[in-house]
Short mmCIF file of N, CA and C in Angstrom, two decimals:
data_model
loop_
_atom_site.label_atom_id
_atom_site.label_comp_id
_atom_site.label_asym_id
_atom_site.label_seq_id
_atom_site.Cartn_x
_atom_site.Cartn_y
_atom_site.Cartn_z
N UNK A 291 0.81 -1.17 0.00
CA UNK A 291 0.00 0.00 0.00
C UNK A 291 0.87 1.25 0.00
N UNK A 292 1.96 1.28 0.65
CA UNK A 292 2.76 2.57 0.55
C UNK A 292 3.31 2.38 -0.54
N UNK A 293 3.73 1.18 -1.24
CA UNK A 293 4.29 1.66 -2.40
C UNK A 293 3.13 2.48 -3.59
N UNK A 294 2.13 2.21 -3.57
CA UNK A 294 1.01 2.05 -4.24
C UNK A 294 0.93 3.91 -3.93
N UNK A 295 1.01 4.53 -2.77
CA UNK A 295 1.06 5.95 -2.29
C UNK A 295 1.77 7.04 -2.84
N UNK A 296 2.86 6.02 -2.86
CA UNK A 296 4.36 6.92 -3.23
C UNK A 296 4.73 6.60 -4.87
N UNK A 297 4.04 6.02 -5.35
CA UNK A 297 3.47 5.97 -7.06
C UNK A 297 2.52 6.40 -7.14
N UNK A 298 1.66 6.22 -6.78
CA UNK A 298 0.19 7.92 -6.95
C UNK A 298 0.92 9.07 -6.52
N UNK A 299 1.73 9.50 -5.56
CA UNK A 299 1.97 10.65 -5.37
C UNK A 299 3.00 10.93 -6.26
N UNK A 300 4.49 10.62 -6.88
CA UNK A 300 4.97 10.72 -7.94
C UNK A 300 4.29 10.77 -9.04
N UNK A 301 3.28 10.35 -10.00
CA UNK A 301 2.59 10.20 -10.92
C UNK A 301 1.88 11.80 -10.42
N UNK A 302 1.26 12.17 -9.81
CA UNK A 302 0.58 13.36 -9.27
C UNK A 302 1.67 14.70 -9.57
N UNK A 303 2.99 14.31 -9.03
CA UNK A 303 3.96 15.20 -9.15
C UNK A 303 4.30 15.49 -10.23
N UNK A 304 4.85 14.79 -11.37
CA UNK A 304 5.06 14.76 -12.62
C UNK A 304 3.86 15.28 -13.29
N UNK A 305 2.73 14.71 -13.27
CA UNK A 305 1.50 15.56 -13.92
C UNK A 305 1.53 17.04 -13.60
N UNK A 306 1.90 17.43 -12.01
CA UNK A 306 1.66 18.93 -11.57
C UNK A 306 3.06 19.27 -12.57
N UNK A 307 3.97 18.89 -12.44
CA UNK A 307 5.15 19.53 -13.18
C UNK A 307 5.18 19.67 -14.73
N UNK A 308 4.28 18.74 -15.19
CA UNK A 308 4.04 19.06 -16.66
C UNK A 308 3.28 20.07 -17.24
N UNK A 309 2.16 19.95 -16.41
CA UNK A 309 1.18 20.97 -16.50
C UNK A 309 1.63 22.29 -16.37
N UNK A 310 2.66 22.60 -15.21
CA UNK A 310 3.24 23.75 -14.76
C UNK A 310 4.34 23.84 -16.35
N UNK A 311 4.84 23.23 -16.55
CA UNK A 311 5.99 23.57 -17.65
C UNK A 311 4.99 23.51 -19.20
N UNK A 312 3.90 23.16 -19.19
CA UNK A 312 3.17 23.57 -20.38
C UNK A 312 2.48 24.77 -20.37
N UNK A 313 1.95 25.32 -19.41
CA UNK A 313 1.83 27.03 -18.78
C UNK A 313 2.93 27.65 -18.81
N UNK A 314 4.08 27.53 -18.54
CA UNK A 314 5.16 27.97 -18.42
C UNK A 314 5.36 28.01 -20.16
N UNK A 315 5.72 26.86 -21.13
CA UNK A 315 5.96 27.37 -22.26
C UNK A 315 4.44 28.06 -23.21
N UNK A 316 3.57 27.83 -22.51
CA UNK A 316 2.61 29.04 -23.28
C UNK A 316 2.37 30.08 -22.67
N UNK A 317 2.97 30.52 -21.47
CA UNK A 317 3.54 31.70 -21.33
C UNK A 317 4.64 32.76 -21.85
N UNK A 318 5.39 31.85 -21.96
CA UNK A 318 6.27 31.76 -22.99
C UNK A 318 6.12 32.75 -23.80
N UNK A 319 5.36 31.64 -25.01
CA UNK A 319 4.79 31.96 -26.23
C UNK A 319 4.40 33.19 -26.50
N UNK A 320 3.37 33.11 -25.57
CA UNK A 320 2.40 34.55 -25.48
C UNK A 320 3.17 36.00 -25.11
N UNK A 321 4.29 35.75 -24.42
CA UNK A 321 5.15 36.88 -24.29
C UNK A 321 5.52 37.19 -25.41
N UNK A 322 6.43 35.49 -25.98
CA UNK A 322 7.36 36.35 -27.44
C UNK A 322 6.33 37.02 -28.53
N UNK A 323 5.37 36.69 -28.51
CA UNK A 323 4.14 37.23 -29.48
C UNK A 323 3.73 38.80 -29.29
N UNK A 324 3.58 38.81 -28.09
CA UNK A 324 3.37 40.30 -27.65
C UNK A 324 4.84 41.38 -27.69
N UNK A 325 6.04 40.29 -27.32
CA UNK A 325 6.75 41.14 -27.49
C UNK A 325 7.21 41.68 -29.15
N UNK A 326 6.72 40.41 -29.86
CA UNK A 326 6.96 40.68 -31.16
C UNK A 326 5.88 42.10 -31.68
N UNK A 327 4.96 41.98 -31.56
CA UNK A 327 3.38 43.02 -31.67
C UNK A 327 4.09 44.43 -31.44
N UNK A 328 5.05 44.46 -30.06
CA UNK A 328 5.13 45.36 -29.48
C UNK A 328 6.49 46.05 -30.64
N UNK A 329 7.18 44.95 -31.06
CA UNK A 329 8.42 45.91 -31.54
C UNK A 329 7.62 46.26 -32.50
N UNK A 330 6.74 45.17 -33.59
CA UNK A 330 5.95 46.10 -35.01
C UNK A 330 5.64 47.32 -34.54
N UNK A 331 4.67 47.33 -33.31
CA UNK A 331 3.88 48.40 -33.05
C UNK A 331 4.61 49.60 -33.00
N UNK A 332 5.98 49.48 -32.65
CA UNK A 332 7.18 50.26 -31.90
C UNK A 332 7.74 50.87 -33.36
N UNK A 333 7.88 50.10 -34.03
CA UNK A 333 8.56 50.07 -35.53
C UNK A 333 7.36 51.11 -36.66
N UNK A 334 6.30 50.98 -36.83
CA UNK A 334 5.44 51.51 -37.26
C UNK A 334 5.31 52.78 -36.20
N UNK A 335 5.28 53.07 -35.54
CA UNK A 335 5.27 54.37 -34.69
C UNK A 335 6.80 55.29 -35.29
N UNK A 336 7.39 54.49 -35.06
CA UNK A 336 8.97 55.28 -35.58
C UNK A 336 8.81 55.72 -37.07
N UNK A 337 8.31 54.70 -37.80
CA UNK A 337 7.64 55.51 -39.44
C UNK A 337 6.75 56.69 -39.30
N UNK A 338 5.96 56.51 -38.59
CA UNK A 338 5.07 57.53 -38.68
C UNK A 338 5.44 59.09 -38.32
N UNK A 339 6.71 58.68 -36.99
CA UNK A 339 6.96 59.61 -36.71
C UNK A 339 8.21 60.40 -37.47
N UNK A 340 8.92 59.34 -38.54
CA UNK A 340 9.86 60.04 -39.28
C UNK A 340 9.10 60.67 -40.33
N UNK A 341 7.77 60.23 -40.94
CA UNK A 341 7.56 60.35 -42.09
C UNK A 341 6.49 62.31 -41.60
N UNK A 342 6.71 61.84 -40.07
CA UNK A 342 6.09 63.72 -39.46
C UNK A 342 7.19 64.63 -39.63
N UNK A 343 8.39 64.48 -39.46
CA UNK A 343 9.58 65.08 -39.45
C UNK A 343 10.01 65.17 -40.56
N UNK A 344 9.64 64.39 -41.60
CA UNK A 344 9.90 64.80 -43.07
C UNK A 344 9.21 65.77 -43.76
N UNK A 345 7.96 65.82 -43.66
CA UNK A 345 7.15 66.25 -44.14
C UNK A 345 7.08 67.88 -43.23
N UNK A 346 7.58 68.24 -42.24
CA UNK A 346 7.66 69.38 -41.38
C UNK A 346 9.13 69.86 -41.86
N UNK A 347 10.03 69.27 -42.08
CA UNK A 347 11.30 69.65 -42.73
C UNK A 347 11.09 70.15 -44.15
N UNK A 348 10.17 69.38 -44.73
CA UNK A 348 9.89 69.79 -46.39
C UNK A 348 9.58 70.95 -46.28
N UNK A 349 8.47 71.02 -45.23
CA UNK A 349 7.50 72.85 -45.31
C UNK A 349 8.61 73.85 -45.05
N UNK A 350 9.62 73.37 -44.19
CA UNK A 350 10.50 74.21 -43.93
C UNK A 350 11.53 74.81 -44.46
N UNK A 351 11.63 73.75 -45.72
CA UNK A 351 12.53 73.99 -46.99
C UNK A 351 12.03 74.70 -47.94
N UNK A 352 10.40 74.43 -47.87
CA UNK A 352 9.79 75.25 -49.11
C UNK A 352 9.28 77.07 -48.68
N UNK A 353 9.31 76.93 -47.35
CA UNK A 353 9.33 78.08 -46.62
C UNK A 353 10.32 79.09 -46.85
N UNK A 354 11.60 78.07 -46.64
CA UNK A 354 12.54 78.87 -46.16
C UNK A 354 13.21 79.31 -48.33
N UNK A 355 12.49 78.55 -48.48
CA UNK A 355 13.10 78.65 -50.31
C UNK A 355 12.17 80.07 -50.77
N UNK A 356 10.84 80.02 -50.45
CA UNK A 356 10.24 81.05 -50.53
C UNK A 356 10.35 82.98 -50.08
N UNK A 357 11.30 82.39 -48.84
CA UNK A 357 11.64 83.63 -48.32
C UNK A 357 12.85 83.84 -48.91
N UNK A 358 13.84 83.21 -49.22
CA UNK A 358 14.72 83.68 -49.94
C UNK A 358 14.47 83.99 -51.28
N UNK A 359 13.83 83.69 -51.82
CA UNK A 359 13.43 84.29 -53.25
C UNK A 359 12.80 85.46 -52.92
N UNK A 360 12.05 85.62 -51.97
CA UNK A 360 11.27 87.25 -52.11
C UNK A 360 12.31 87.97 -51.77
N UNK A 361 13.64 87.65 -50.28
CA UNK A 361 14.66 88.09 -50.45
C UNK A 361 15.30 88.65 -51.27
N UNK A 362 15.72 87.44 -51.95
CA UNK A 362 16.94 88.19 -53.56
C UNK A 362 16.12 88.98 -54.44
N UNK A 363 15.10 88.72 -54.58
CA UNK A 363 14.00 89.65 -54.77
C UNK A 363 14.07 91.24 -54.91
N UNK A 364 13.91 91.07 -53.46
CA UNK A 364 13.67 92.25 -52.70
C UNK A 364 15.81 93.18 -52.98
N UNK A 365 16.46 92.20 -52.76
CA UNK A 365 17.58 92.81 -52.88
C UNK A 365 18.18 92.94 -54.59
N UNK A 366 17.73 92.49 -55.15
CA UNK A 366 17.90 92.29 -56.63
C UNK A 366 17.24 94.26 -57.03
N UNK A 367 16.45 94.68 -56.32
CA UNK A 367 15.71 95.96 -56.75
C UNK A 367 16.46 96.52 -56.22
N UNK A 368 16.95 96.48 -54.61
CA UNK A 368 17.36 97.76 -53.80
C UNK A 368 18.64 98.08 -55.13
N UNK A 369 19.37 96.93 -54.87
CA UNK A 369 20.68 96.95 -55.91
C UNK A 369 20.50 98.03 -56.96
N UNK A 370 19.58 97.60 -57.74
CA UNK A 370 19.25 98.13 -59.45
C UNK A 370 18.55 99.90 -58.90
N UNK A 371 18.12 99.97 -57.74
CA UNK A 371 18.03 101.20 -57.50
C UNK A 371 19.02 101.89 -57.07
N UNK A 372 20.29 101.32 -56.69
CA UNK A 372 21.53 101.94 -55.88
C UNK A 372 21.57 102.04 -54.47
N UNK A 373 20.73 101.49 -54.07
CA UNK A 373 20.40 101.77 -52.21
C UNK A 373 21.94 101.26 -51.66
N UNK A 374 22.22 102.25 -50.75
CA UNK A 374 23.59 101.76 -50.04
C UNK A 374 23.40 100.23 -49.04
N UNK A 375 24.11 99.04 -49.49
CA UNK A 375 24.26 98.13 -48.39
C UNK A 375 23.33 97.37 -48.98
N UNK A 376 23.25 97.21 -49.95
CA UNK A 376 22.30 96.38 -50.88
C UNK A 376 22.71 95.11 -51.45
N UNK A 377 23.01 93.79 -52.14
CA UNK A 377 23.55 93.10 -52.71
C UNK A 377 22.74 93.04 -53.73
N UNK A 378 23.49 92.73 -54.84
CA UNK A 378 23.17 92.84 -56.29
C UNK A 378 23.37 90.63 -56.30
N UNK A 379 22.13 90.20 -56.19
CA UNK A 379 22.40 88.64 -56.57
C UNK A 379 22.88 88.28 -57.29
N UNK A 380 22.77 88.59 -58.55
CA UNK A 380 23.65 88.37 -59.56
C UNK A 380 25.30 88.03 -59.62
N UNK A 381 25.46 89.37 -59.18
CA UNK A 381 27.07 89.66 -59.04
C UNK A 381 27.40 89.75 -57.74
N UNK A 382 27.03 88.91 -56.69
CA UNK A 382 27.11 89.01 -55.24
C UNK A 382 27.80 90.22 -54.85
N UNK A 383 27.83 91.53 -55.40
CA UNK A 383 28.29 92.99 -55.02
C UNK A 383 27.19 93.87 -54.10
N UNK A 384 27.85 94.46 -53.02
CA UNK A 384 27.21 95.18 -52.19
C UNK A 384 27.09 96.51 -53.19
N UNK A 385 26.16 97.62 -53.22
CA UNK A 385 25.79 99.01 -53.64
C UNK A 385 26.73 99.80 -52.13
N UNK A 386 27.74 100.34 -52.20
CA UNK A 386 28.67 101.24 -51.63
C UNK A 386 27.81 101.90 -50.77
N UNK A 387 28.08 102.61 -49.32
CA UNK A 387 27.56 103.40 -48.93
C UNK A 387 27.96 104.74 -49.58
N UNK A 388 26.83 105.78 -49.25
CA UNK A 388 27.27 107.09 -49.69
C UNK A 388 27.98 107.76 -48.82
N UNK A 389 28.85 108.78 -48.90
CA UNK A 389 29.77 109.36 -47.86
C UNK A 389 29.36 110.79 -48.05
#
């Protein structure tokens, strides 16, 4: 009879330990899955957020392209009028001050 005890209770043990290590590897599982989810999720956030910084850099190029053209523009006339301290774009020459 005790042997009969101590083979039900081993058999009991091994079942609890299997059970525990089959929870254990679908715990596992379920981590690497989420952790996988998490880098896409992580990875697609980083696109989104470069493709914000591109698109805010562009405006800033087309901004900043815009103001320099009304610039040279603007200094392309003073020039051709003679205004002292003027640059002539063309010929990157300042208009002389007057004395």
């Amino acid at each position: 009879m005790r042997t009969l005890i101590i083979a039900a209770a081993s058999v009991l043990a091994l079942g609890a330990a299997a059970c525990t290590q089959a929870e254990q590897n679908k715990a596992e599982a379920n981590a690497e899955a989420a952790g996988d989810k998490a880098a896409d999720v992580a990875a697609q956030t980083g696109e989104v957020v470069e493709s914000g910084a591109m698109k805010a850099a562009q405006a800033v190029e087309e901004g900043a392209g815009k103001v320099a053209d009304k610039l040279e523009s603007n200094q392309a006339e003073a020039a051709a009028e003679g205004r002292p301290g003027a640059v002539n774009p063309a010929t990157d020459t300042r208009v002389p001050a007057k004395n």
